[in-house]
Structures are given as C-alpha cells and as structure tokens.
C-alpha cells in the first residue's frame, strides 16, 4: 500500500512537471511579445529590453522553466502584466468562486445515489425506465445548452433566479449559485445515478447478498450494510477522477453566467495574452486535478485493495 | 474424419442484422434515425436550405416562427432554419475528421504501448495521463491563443483531448488478448508481430473502440458549441450551432426563440449518438449488458 502510494505521488509530481513544461513550450510559439502587451506600443526599446531581462524572456525555455519553478517554491508565480499585481493573490481572490461552484456541483451530483439505488432495487419498473431515459439524455447534452435553457426558463421567462454575476451576501450568493450548479450538475446526477444503479445491481447478484437474504436479514438492512458499502466507494472514485471535467465545464459556465472565477480569469488572460496569469491559472487547475485524481485513486485502493492491480 | 463447415455470415449480412436488432426497440429506432438524418442533412446541407443562410434581410429581423421562416429569423433577418441546416455540415465535418484521426492515433499508440517493451509502455502511459490531467478547456484556450480561432483549431483540440482515452482502451484490450491461445498459435506458426496485430488483434479491438468513439460525438458537438459560443471557434458569418446559440444569447431579452430553436439540434444529435452507442454496445457485446 505505501509503495503504491509513493509510486502514485511520484507519477503525480511528474505529470505536473510535464504539463507545465509543455505549456511553457506552447507559449513560446504564441505570436506577440509580452513586453509589448505590458508596456503598450509607445514604450522605448530600452524599457522593453529591461522588462524582458526582468522576466527572463531572453533566456532559453529551460532557463525560464527553472526560474518559474524556483519562484513557485517561494510561492511566487510572477506578476499580472496589466495590473502589476502578484498572480498568486489574483488566483487566491478568484479560486473561492470556482471552488464554491465545483463543490456545489459535487453535492448536487450525490442526488444520483438515491435515484440510482431506487432504480436498481426496482429494476425494470417504471421509475427505473423513466429515470434511465432521462439520465442517458441529460448525460449527453452539452452543459452550455442546459445552461442556456435554464437561463431562458428561470431567468428570462419566470424571472425567479438571477443569471449574471456571483452576488453578495449569503442568500444572494446561494441564489446566484443555483443555475450555474444545475447547468453542470444535472449531467452528473444522471451519470452518478447510472453508475450507482449498475454497481448496486452487480452487488445485489453476488453470493454474500444471497446468503444474507437466506439468513432472513431484512432487505433494507442488506441494502445499507452490504450493497451500498460496496457500491458507494466506486462512485466517490469516479467523482474524484471526474473533477477535471467538472472544472473544465465550470470554466465555460462561469463565462456564460458572467461569474468571477478561475475560468473567467483564464479566458480574459488568454484573450489579452497575459501569460503569467495563464501559467498560474493552468498550473493551479492542473495541480488541483492531479491531487484530486491521486487522492481518489488512493482512497479507492484503501477501501478496495483489489483495484490496485487494475490501476497499476 | 468429418469436417464441419461453419458458414460465417458475410459482413454485409451482419451489418443488416445489427441494424435490425437496433430497430427492435423504440429508443434504438429513434437514435438510429436521428444519426442517419444527421449524416444525410450534413452531406446535402448546401442543396436543401430553403433560404441563403447568410443573406441579410434587416427589415425582417428577430421575427418568430411563421410559414415563411419555420424557426424564425435572427438579428440580421437570416433564416434560422437554413442556418441550422448548414451548421449541421460543420458539426458532421468536425465529428468525422477529429474522431477518426484521434482513433487512428489512439489505436497505433495503444498497440505500441501494449506490444513493445516495458519502458516504452510506461513512457506512453505517462504521456496519456499527462494529457488527460490537463484541464481540457485550459488546453483549448491555449491552442486558440496559438493558432487563432478556426475550425481546424477545434479539430486539434478534440484530437489531443480524446486520443489518450482511445489509446488506453486499446492498450488494455490488446494486453488481455496478447497471451490468448489463438495469438500464441499464430506466433508458434511464425507469424510476424505486425501480421498478428493487423489481422488478429485489430479486428477484436476495433468494436469497443468504435462504440466509445460514437459516444464521443456529443463531446465534439459540445466543444464546437462551447468554443463558438465564446467567440473562439467557428467565425461569423459562417453558421455553426455554437454561433447560432451565441447570436440567440445576445438577443435573448428580445426573443427567446433563437436560443430555444438553436439548442434543439444539439440536444437531438447528442442524445441520439449516446443512446446509439449504448444500444450498439448491448447488441455487440452482450457480456456488458446489465
């Protein structure tokens, strides 16, 4: 177990290093000089040269990567080219909005567990069939379309919920969270319910459940003690692995709902070629995703040691 | 000794049989019909539009559905129905090119990973996992900053973000077949590795991968819609499903009709491809049926 954990963490660190290097190389090929972006078209060549020197833009990619990681170890990701503020503090300001959205999506996704369990227990019944068709349909539809329809119905026609911004004050924040969360989360409710349904059906057919039933243990107790205990860890792992997708869609949904957050930050930074901000935001989200995937992998192995062979 | 001759059904007969089985359920019929319609409309798009999709008729702007304009007109008076039909062409082009290129890359790399030495396998796995852990949208934004917004940028984005999962799937499948008896037999008879891979492994691997690929078409359509909606994909005035949604969103307070109509083809095709993939998997791979 410890050996496996060390191996997974090693791979995680390697992935972050590789991803950052790849991003650095890609940014090298982007046309346009960051010095121009920062100083404007009327800057003197001397000023630009001094800035390039300060940002190490004249050195090779590898030297730049070295400086980037050296800075990172001291908690320094460089400065925003337009506002001159440290990237770390900008990220710290925007991250809570995105984190809030991702967490509320995860919480909403858990609603799939009772739906999936009920469908599995009453397999083939009308609830099973209806929820099956709805979840398969909703899994497929892109979140941007779900988001647009939600805005259309709940913000434009019914005027129940706001469609723009993040709001201030507890209730306003909650109200502003509902539509973006549903835009991403409806898909995940469907996904989780399908997943839970499949794994509950699988467990229900296994011998230990049959034995428990033969002993006359009530059906409810079997479900709680034997079935869900095996079926739920799998769900948690899948959600952990899927955090990358959730984060990706959160970016688009943030822009759709004009919500502040890492997504909107990156989008604006890419449009204005604000490289330090792009680097910082991509690094932060990659680290976040890698940590989430590794943790859920380890959690899964801890709960179910058999899966170690499949993962390695 | 008697010889038993087992006549294998021809490939054509097999395809016909699968379609027949597919159409035995209402959901299967529905999804097969929509997917077929998607292909037909996508190929013939330029010939079947009732109006010129980029012809501006400003006096007739933002009109609701009528006998003349079935799905109304947009802010420049262009016929939304015609624009959606032509948008199908781009969606089809994206789906076919990007998914097939990603498939080829995935199959080749997956086979290499499974059939060469441990180190190459390990290195390739690291590459797959790195690409997969890169947040998709961040990668997309970077590619667009590099190449500029265009249909081909979308193709590159989809290829890079989907090939690792095909490669991983192929790798797992090949590994489970690698030591199967019929492969051992081939090897004992002196068949070369490339012959084994081409003639014996590939046909066994292609089915599951094709099913996953068909279920990735919604992803392709979603990426196009998302990026074009942000103004980072297909450029106006070319109509695509994403740009139509964007037009509709800009005028959502004047008329909700464009967003509503623009979302319909997206919903229909994505649902149809997903349930087609599920039905095909049930038919072709009964082991997985739950």
XYZ file of C-alpha atoms in Angstrom:
602
model
C 0.000 0.000 0.000
C 2.731 2.505 0.982
C 4.779 1.501 -2.045
C 1.763 2.049 -4.249
C 1.097 5.456 -2.652
C 4.707 6.574 -3.176
C 4.525 5.447 -6.789
C 1.242 7.305 -7.395
C 2.543 10.512 -5.785
C 5.734 10.278 -7.838
C 3.709 9.947 -11.017
C 1.528 12.883 -9.932
C 4.552 15.148 -9.487
C 5.955 14.020 -12.845
C 2.648 14.822 -14.532
C 2.584 18.347 -13.102
C 6.195 18.917 -14.233
C 5.481 17.582 -17.727
C 2.280 19.594 -18.086
C 3.999 22.826 -17.031
C 6.905 22.233 -19.406
C 4.502 21.514 -22.265
C 2.626 24.720 -21.524
C 5.866 26.720 -21.461
C 6.909 25.300 -24.828
C 3.478 26.079 -26.296
C 3.546 29.650 -25.038
C 6.940 30.111 -26.716
C 5.231 29.645 -30.068
C 2.484 32.180 -29.460
C 2.997 35.219 -31.673
C 3.302 38.592 -29.946
C 5.780 39.899 -27.399
C 4.668 40.030 -23.753
C 6.805 43.139 -23.349
C 4.568 44.921 -25.878
C 1.443 43.813 -24.034
C 2.740 45.086 -20.731
C 4.253 48.392 -21.770
C 1.990 49.343 -24.643
C 3.011 50.261 -28.193
C 4.755 53.519 -27.266
C 7.369 52.040 -24.925
C 11.014 52.663 -25.758
C 13.185 49.683 -26.823
C 15.300 50.177 -23.676
C 12.298 49.807 -21.401
C 11.156 46.679 -23.252
C 14.661 45.238 -23.047
C 14.787 45.879 -19.301
C 11.425 44.157 -18.849
C 12.474 41.154 -20.937
C 15.573 40.894 -18.801
C 13.499 41.028 -15.628
C 11.036 38.366 -16.856
C 13.913 36.207 -18.224
C 12.319 36.311 -21.671
C 15.730 36.425 -23.372
C 16.850 33.135 -21.848
C 16.089 29.697 -23.256
C 12.870 27.856 -22.403
C 14.674 25.624 -19.932
C 16.126 28.558 -18.004
C 12.634 30.101 -17.923
C 11.162 26.874 -16.604
C 13.867 26.782 -13.945
C 13.041 30.329 -12.833
C 9.335 29.503 -12.862
C 9.742 26.526 -10.539
C 12.284 28.342 -8.376
C 9.727 31.124 -7.933
C 6.972 28.605 -7.336
C 8.872 27.083 -4.408
C 8.865 30.524 -2.810
C 5.159 30.993 -3.527
C 5.835 33.437 -6.355
C 4.120 32.980 -9.734
C 5.146 36.301 -11.254
C 3.035 39.411 -11.778
C -0.037 40.179 -13.856
C 1.127 42.046 -16.986
C -1.743 44.523 -16.973
C -2.384 45.290 -13.322
C 1.119 44.534 -11.997
C -0.342 42.593 -9.069
C 1.145 39.254 -7.992
C -0.526 36.332 -9.795
C -0.756 34.377 -6.540
C -3.017 36.959 -4.914
C -5.216 37.195 -8.028
C -5.604 33.403 -8.010
C -6.370 33.423 -4.295
C -9.078 36.003 -4.955
C -10.755 34.094 -7.828
C -10.299 30.493 -6.689
C -13.020 30.537 -3.964
C -15.718 31.327 -6.574
C -14.704 28.344 -8.708
C -14.233 26.105 -5.668
C -17.711 27.026 -4.457
C -19.197 26.102 -7.850
C -17.307 22.787 -8.060
C -18.262 21.811 -4.502
C -21.924 22.589 -5.014
C -21.851 20.556 -8.244
C -20.363 17.603 -6.326
C -23.048 17.914 -3.641
C -25.813 18.051 -6.231
C -24.298 15.055 -8.040
C -24.788 12.988 -4.869
C -28.543 13.167 -5.530
C -27.844 10.492 -8.126
C -27.155 7.951 -5.349
C -30.750 7.573 -4.049
C -32.103 7.725 -7.623
C -29.723 5.025 -8.819
C -30.282 2.810 -5.782
C -34.059 3.006 -6.069
C -33.880 2.266 -9.800
C -31.619 -0.737 -9.171
C -33.786 -2.214 -6.436
C -36.937 -1.784 -8.510
C -35.161 -2.824 -11.670
C -37.310 -2.817 -14.802
C -40.073 -0.826 -13.090
C -41.451 2.416 -14.443
C -39.214 4.588 -12.232
C -36.176 2.673 -13.483
C -37.162 3.097 -17.121
C -38.092 6.775 -16.894
C -35.029 7.740 -14.853
C -32.906 5.701 -17.250
C -34.100 7.541 -20.343
C -33.815 10.938 -18.628
C -30.295 10.291 -17.334
C -28.980 8.965 -20.632
C -30.410 12.016 -22.390
C -29.106 14.528 -19.919
C -25.625 12.978 -19.778
C -25.237 13.642 -23.491
C -26.396 17.248 -23.711
C -23.566 19.826 -23.529
C -23.711 21.923 -20.317
C -23.774 25.117 -22.340
C -27.118 24.121 -23.852
C -28.506 23.108 -20.452
C -27.261 26.435 -19.069
C -28.869 28.441 -21.867
C -32.215 26.663 -21.457
C -32.072 27.216 -17.682
C -31.449 30.926 -18.232
C -34.270 31.003 -20.757
C -36.776 29.402 -18.405
C -35.792 30.538 -14.916
C -34.212 33.937 -15.543
C -35.958 35.290 -18.653
C -39.447 33.740 -18.659
C -40.150 33.094 -14.962
C -37.698 35.689 -13.561
C -37.127 33.506 -10.496
C -33.350 33.405 -10.424
C -30.524 35.732 -11.440
C -28.408 34.785 -14.470
C -25.464 37.167 -14.097
C -22.672 37.547 -11.527
C -21.980 35.855 -8.185
C -23.972 38.041 -5.779
C -23.100 39.444 -2.356
C -24.446 38.311 0.999
C -25.341 34.734 1.889
C -28.754 34.412 0.219
C -27.725 36.289 -2.909
C -24.673 34.039 -3.273
C -26.836 30.923 -2.928
C -29.354 32.282 -5.432
C -26.609 33.067 -7.918
C -25.173 29.571 -7.485
C -28.352 27.652 -8.348
C -28.462 27.984 -12.134
C -24.706 27.519 -12.794
C -24.669 24.498 -10.457
C -27.625 22.910 -12.237
C -26.112 23.654 -15.660
C -23.157 21.429 -14.759
C -24.728 19.243 -12.080
C -27.779 17.833 -13.913
C -25.417 15.849 -16.133
C -23.640 14.485 -13.073
C -26.858 13.498 -11.302
C -27.657 11.417 -14.371
C -24.158 9.998 -14.545
C -23.953 9.093 -10.856
C -27.409 7.522 -10.890
C -26.459 5.284 -13.844
C -23.227 4.333 -12.140
C -24.817 3.583 -8.761
C -27.587 1.622 -10.465
C -25.087 -0.562 -12.327
C -22.917 -1.255 -9.288
C -25.874 -1.889 -6.967
C -27.321 -4.410 -9.451
C -23.944 -6.107 -9.641
C -23.602 -6.358 -5.874
C -27.209 -7.498 -5.418
C -26.469 -10.554 -7.555
C -23.399 -11.588 -5.574
C -23.294 -14.585 -3.292
C -22.821 -12.785 0.029
C -26.025 -10.841 -0.564
C -27.880 -14.036 -1.437
C -26.545 -15.602 1.757
C -27.636 -12.588 3.805
C -31.079 -12.869 2.243
C -31.179 -16.595 3.044
C -30.476 -15.743 6.668
C -33.616 -13.623 6.626
C -31.920 -10.272 7.128
C -34.395 -7.522 6.191
C -33.955 -6.110 2.682
C -33.342 -2.547 3.961
C -30.518 -3.684 6.179
C -28.933 -5.705 3.370
C -29.023 -2.630 1.195
C -27.388 -0.406 3.805
C -24.825 -2.825 5.199
C -23.768 -4.914 2.228
C -24.766 -3.277 -1.012
C -24.165 0.437 -0.569
C -20.937 -0.209 1.287
C -19.505 -1.746 -1.855
C -21.247 0.459 -4.391
C -20.508 3.871 -2.896
C -16.678 3.906 -2.900
C -16.768 3.329 -6.657
C -18.978 6.399 -7.021
C -16.680 8.528 -4.892
C -13.700 7.465 -7.008
C -15.443 8.262 -10.257
C -16.400 11.707 -8.958
C -12.791 12.291 -7.871
C -11.462 11.293 -11.263
C -14.105 13.431 -12.949
C -13.183 16.622 -11.125
C -11.154 17.637 -14.172
C -14.232 17.506 -16.373
C -16.273 19.389 -13.808
C -13.606 22.085 -13.616
C -13.447 22.302 -17.415
C -17.175 22.790 -17.779
C -17.136 25.217 -14.835
C -14.938 27.481 -16.951
C -17.476 27.700 -19.768
C -20.378 28.018 -17.365
C -18.599 30.822 -15.483
C -18.300 32.765 -18.714
C -21.922 32.014 -19.681
C -23.185 33.319 -16.338
C -20.583 36.139 -16.144
C -19.414 34.685 -12.825
C -15.987 35.588 -11.468
C -13.609 32.624 -11.042
C -10.577 30.832 -12.432
C -12.367 30.181 -15.729
C -13.224 33.774 -16.474
C -9.757 34.798 -15.290
C -8.042 32.412 -17.730
C -10.372 33.329 -20.568
C -9.645 37.038 -20.163
C -5.915 36.347 -19.743
C -5.761 34.236 -22.928
C -7.607 36.904 -24.896
C -5.161 39.599 -23.717
C -2.099 37.288 -23.864
C -1.394 37.816 -20.199
C 0.984 34.850 -19.916
C 1.878 34.898 -16.206
C -1.823 34.741 -15.346
C -2.444 31.951 -17.887
C 0.515 29.972 -16.497
C -0.606 30.453 -12.910
C -4.231 29.521 -13.598
C -3.360 26.442 -15.651
C -0.798 25.287 -13.086
C -3.290 25.770 -10.258
C -6.018 23.798 -12.003
C -3.642 21.037 -13.119
C -2.337 20.619 -9.571
C -5.909 20.598 -8.291
C -6.951 17.907 -10.770
C -3.868 15.744 -10.212
C -4.277 15.937 -6.429
C -7.976 15.037 -6.685
C -7.330 12.093 -9.012
C -4.446 10.750 -6.943
C -6.375 11.065 -3.684
C -9.444 9.309 -5.059
C -7.215 6.587 -6.507
C -5.534 6.036 -3.138
C -8.870 6.190 -1.332
C -10.211 3.566 -3.676
C -7.263 1.236 -3.064
C -7.641 1.738 0.670
C -11.342 0.832 0.546
C -10.947 -1.905 -2.025
C -7.414 -3.355 -2.251
C -8.338 -5.425 -5.317
C -8.352 -2.345 -7.527
C -4.595 -1.800 -7.088
C -3.858 -4.369 -9.791
C -6.167 -2.688 -12.274
C -4.732 0.757 -11.707
C -1.059 -0.072 -11.843
C -12.873 -37.719 -40.121
C -15.780 -35.493 -40.874
C -15.300 -31.805 -41.411
C -17.838 -29.409 -40.064
C -18.125 -26.335 -42.212
C -19.402 -23.347 -40.303
C -20.550 -20.718 -42.734
C -19.823 -17.275 -41.390
C -22.358 -14.605 -42.290
C -20.977 -12.066 -44.750
C -20.044 -8.682 -43.341
C -22.964 -7.040 -45.113
C -25.450 -9.507 -43.691
C -24.018 -8.952 -40.225
C -24.427 -5.169 -40.502
C -28.004 -5.666 -41.671
C -28.645 -7.960 -38.736
C -27.284 -5.409 -36.241
C -29.473 -2.666 -37.718
C -32.492 -4.938 -37.493
C -31.756 -5.671 -33.859
C -31.180 -1.969 -33.206
C -34.573 -1.041 -34.619
C -36.385 -3.577 -32.450
C -36.625 -1.041 -29.615
C -38.214 2.406 -29.949
C -35.175 4.165 -28.442
C -32.850 2.322 -30.833
C -35.005 3.212 -33.843
C -35.166 6.833 -32.744
C -31.433 7.187 -32.257
C -30.586 5.357 -35.472
C -32.998 7.582 -37.411
C -31.601 10.802 -35.922
C -27.995 9.773 -36.574
C -28.893 8.852 -40.158
C -30.668 12.196 -40.554
C -27.601 13.978 -39.146
C -25.403 12.395 -41.820
C -27.876 12.998 -44.672
C -28.511 16.644 -43.713
C -24.801 17.245 -43.104
C -23.843 15.933 -46.548
C -26.640 17.583 -48.533
C -26.789 20.790 -46.433
C -25.884 23.166 -49.253
C -28.688 21.928 -51.505
C -31.641 21.677 -49.163
C -31.755 25.037 -47.348
C -34.938 26.992 -48.078
C -33.035 30.307 -47.839
C -29.462 31.517 -48.257
C -28.132 31.088 -44.669
C -26.026 34.270 -44.755
C -28.387 36.519 -46.721
C -29.269 39.549 -44.624
C -32.852 40.843 -44.567
C -32.772 43.509 -41.904
C -36.462 44.521 -42.214
C -37.438 41.022 -41.219
C -35.162 40.704 -38.170
C -35.967 38.733 -34.999
C -39.280 37.511 -36.314
C -40.883 34.499 -34.666
C -41.706 31.254 -36.444
C -44.005 31.583 -39.446
C -44.867 29.699 -42.629
C -42.094 31.572 -44.449
C -39.468 31.095 -41.737
C -40.209 27.904 -39.831
C -37.839 28.717 -36.982
C -37.943 32.493 -37.297
C -35.115 34.872 -38.207
C -32.120 36.210 -36.269
C -30.948 39.763 -35.518
C -29.930 40.294 -39.164
C -33.067 38.718 -40.597
C -31.289 35.500 -41.606
C -33.387 32.337 -41.687
C -32.580 30.330 -38.529
C -33.747 27.015 -40.006
C -31.393 27.352 -43.007
C -28.548 28.345 -40.698
C -29.115 25.285 -38.506
C -29.072 23.025 -41.599
C -25.748 24.461 -42.768
C -24.466 24.267 -39.173
C -25.004 20.501 -39.389
C -22.337 20.396 -42.123
C -19.690 21.801 -39.762
C -20.761 19.532 -36.919
C -20.535 16.499 -39.226
C -17.159 17.581 -40.609
C -15.778 18.039 -37.094
C -17.190 14.756 -35.841
C -15.854 12.692 -38.744
C -12.374 14.234 -39.110
C -11.409 14.730 -35.499
C -12.768 11.457 -34.156
C -11.276 9.349 -36.963
C -7.824 10.941 -36.669
C -7.915 10.572 -32.884
C -8.977 6.934 -33.345
C -6.056 6.143 -35.638
C -3.535 7.800 -33.307
C -5.091 6.085 -30.298
C -5.107 2.636 -31.890
C -1.497 2.868 -33.100
C -0.141 4.224 -29.798
C -2.220 1.811 -27.741
C -0.885 -1.148 -29.698
C 2.688 0.110 -29.419
C 2.257 0.513 -25.668
C 0.882 -2.996 -25.285
C 3.232 -4.809 -27.634
C 6.678 -3.280 -27.090
C 8.882 -3.221 -24.041
C 8.006 -2.101 -20.544
C 9.803 1.242 -20.781
C 8.010 2.479 -23.883
C 4.732 1.344 -22.348
C 5.493 3.263 -19.177
C 6.525 6.421 -21.057
C 3.415 6.336 -23.248
C 1.174 5.824 -20.230
C 2.751 8.866 -18.609
C 2.061 10.894 -21.761
C -1.574 9.708 -21.867
C -2.106 10.540 -18.205
C -0.438 13.933 -18.511
C -2.636 14.898 -21.433
C -5.706 13.645 -19.607
C -4.965 15.546 -16.419
C -4.552 18.796 -18.292
C -7.821 20.674 -17.834
C -9.452 20.381 -21.262
C -10.725 23.909 -21.545
C -7.375 25.411 -20.479
C -5.692 23.414 -23.215
C -8.341 24.571 -25.676
C -7.803 28.207 -24.741
C -4.030 27.828 -25.163
C -4.395 26.191 -28.603
C -6.680 29.009 -29.696
C -4.202 31.604 -28.452
C -1.622 29.765 -30.597
C -3.462 29.085 -33.856
C -6.296 31.573 -33.625
C -9.972 30.629 -33.625
C -10.876 28.332 -36.532
C -12.480 25.001 -37.358
C -9.047 23.371 -37.577
C -8.103 24.554 -34.078
C -11.215 22.752 -32.839
C -10.081 19.598 -34.684
C -6.647 19.765 -32.995
C -8.219 20.335 -29.570
C -10.554 17.352 -29.934
C -7.841 15.043 -31.258
C -5.460 15.825 -28.415
C -8.125 15.559 -25.743
C -9.651 12.277 -26.948
C -6.775 10.140 -28.260
C -5.410 9.236 -24.780
C -8.624 7.515 -23.754
C -8.734 5.510 -27.027
C -5.069 4.605 -26.604
C -5.632 3.452 -23.027
C -8.675 1.419 -24.020
C -6.802 -0.233 -26.920
C -3.834 -0.929 -24.676
C -5.974 -2.711 -22.078
C -7.809 -4.707 -24.743
C -4.602 -5.723 -26.540
C -2.960 -6.713 -23.278
C -5.813 -9.043 -22.436
C -5.551 -10.630 -25.889
C -1.757 -10.738 -26.028
C -1.460 -14.065 -24.316
C -4.643 -15.613 -25.690
C -4.243 -19.071 -27.154
C -5.100 -18.181 -30.719
C -2.394 -15.496 -30.689
C 0.132 -17.955 -29.227
C -0.810 -20.334 -32.025
C -0.162 -17.683 -34.645
C 3.185 -16.908 -33.097
C 4.112 -20.588 -32.993
C 3.370 -20.752 -36.704
C 5.851 -17.955 -37.265
C 3.515 -15.018 -37.896
C 5.238 -11.634 -37.560
C 4.176 -9.178 -34.870
C 2.755 -6.752 -37.413
C 0.725 -9.523 -39.055
C -0.661 -10.597 -35.682
C -1.545 -7.023 -34.807
C -3.190 -6.265 -38.136
C -5.096 -9.467 -38.785
C -5.822 -10.896 -35.373
C -5.710 -8.220 -32.702
C -7.137 -5.228 -34.565
C -10.472 -6.847 -35.539
C -11.002 -7.857 -31.920
C -10.179 -4.430 -30.542
C -11.953 -2.202 -33.033
C -15.531 -2.883 -31.860
C -15.368 -1.469 -28.329
C -13.249 1.465 -29.508
C -15.748 2.361 -32.234
C -18.549 2.336 -29.682
C -16.614 4.700 -27.412
C -15.906 6.868 -30.460
C -19.587 7.083 -31.346
C -20.287 8.185 -27.790
C -17.636 10.887 -28.164
C -19.522 12.607 -30.982
C -21.620 14.520 -28.398
C -18.345 15.711 -26.898
C -17.214 17.024 -30.295
C -20.518 18.815 -30.806
C -20.337 20.226 -27.281
C -16.788 21.526 -27.764
C -17.749 23.255 -31.022
C -20.839 24.787 -29.455
C -18.947 25.908 -26.346
C -15.998 27.449 -28.173
C -18.046 29.076 -30.935
C -20.370 30.405 -28.266
C -17.390 32.087 -26.598
C -16.367 33.534 -29.973
C -13.342 31.228 -30.055
C -14.486 28.636 -32.593
C -16.194 28.995 -35.944
C -16.056 32.610 -37.109
C -19.146 34.529 -38.179
C -20.835 34.793 -40.655
C -20.353 31.020 -41.172
C -23.296 29.440 -39.399
C -22.486 26.765 -36.831
C -24.651 25.503 -33.977
C -22.471 27.372 -31.480
C -22.522 30.706 -33.327
C -26.299 30.461 -33.727
C -26.615 29.962 -29.942
C -24.334 32.952 -29.414
C -26.493 35.132 -31.712
C -29.551 33.988 -29.823
C -27.964 34.646 -26.428
C -27.055 38.230 -27.386
C -30.715 38.910 -28.150
C -32.235 36.639 -25.516
C -34.149 39.531 -23.977
C -35.740 40.417 -27.338
C -36.678 36.891 -28.362
C -36.084 33.578 -26.661
C -36.909 31.763 -29.863
C -33.401 31.565 -31.387
C -31.780 30.021 -28.298
C -34.633 27.551 -28.000
C -34.501 26.530 -31.668
C -30.696 26.571 -31.760
C -30.458 24.159 -28.843
C -32.789 21.552 -30.358
C -30.437 20.009 -32.977
C -27.690 19.871 -30.330
C -29.920 18.018 -27.900
C -31.282 15.638 -30.553
C -27.903 14.625 -32.006
C -26.071 14.313 -28.685
C -28.840 12.186 -27.165
C -29.114 10.082 -30.332
C -25.385 9.332 -30.555
C -25.164 8.433 -26.871
C -28.111 6.062 -26.912
C -26.972 4.608 -30.254
C -23.608 3.856 -28.636
C -25.332 2.236 -25.650
C -27.634 0.142 -27.845
C -24.739 -0.974 -30.071
C -22.734 -1.982 -27.031
C -25.628 -4.065 -25.761
C -26.000 -5.783 -29.141
C -22.339 -6.343 -29.984
C -21.053 -7.058 -26.518
C -23.754 -8.881 -24.555
C -21.291 -9.533 -21.716
C -21.508 -5.886 -20.709
C -25.293 -5.819 -20.649
C -26.533 -5.008 -17.198
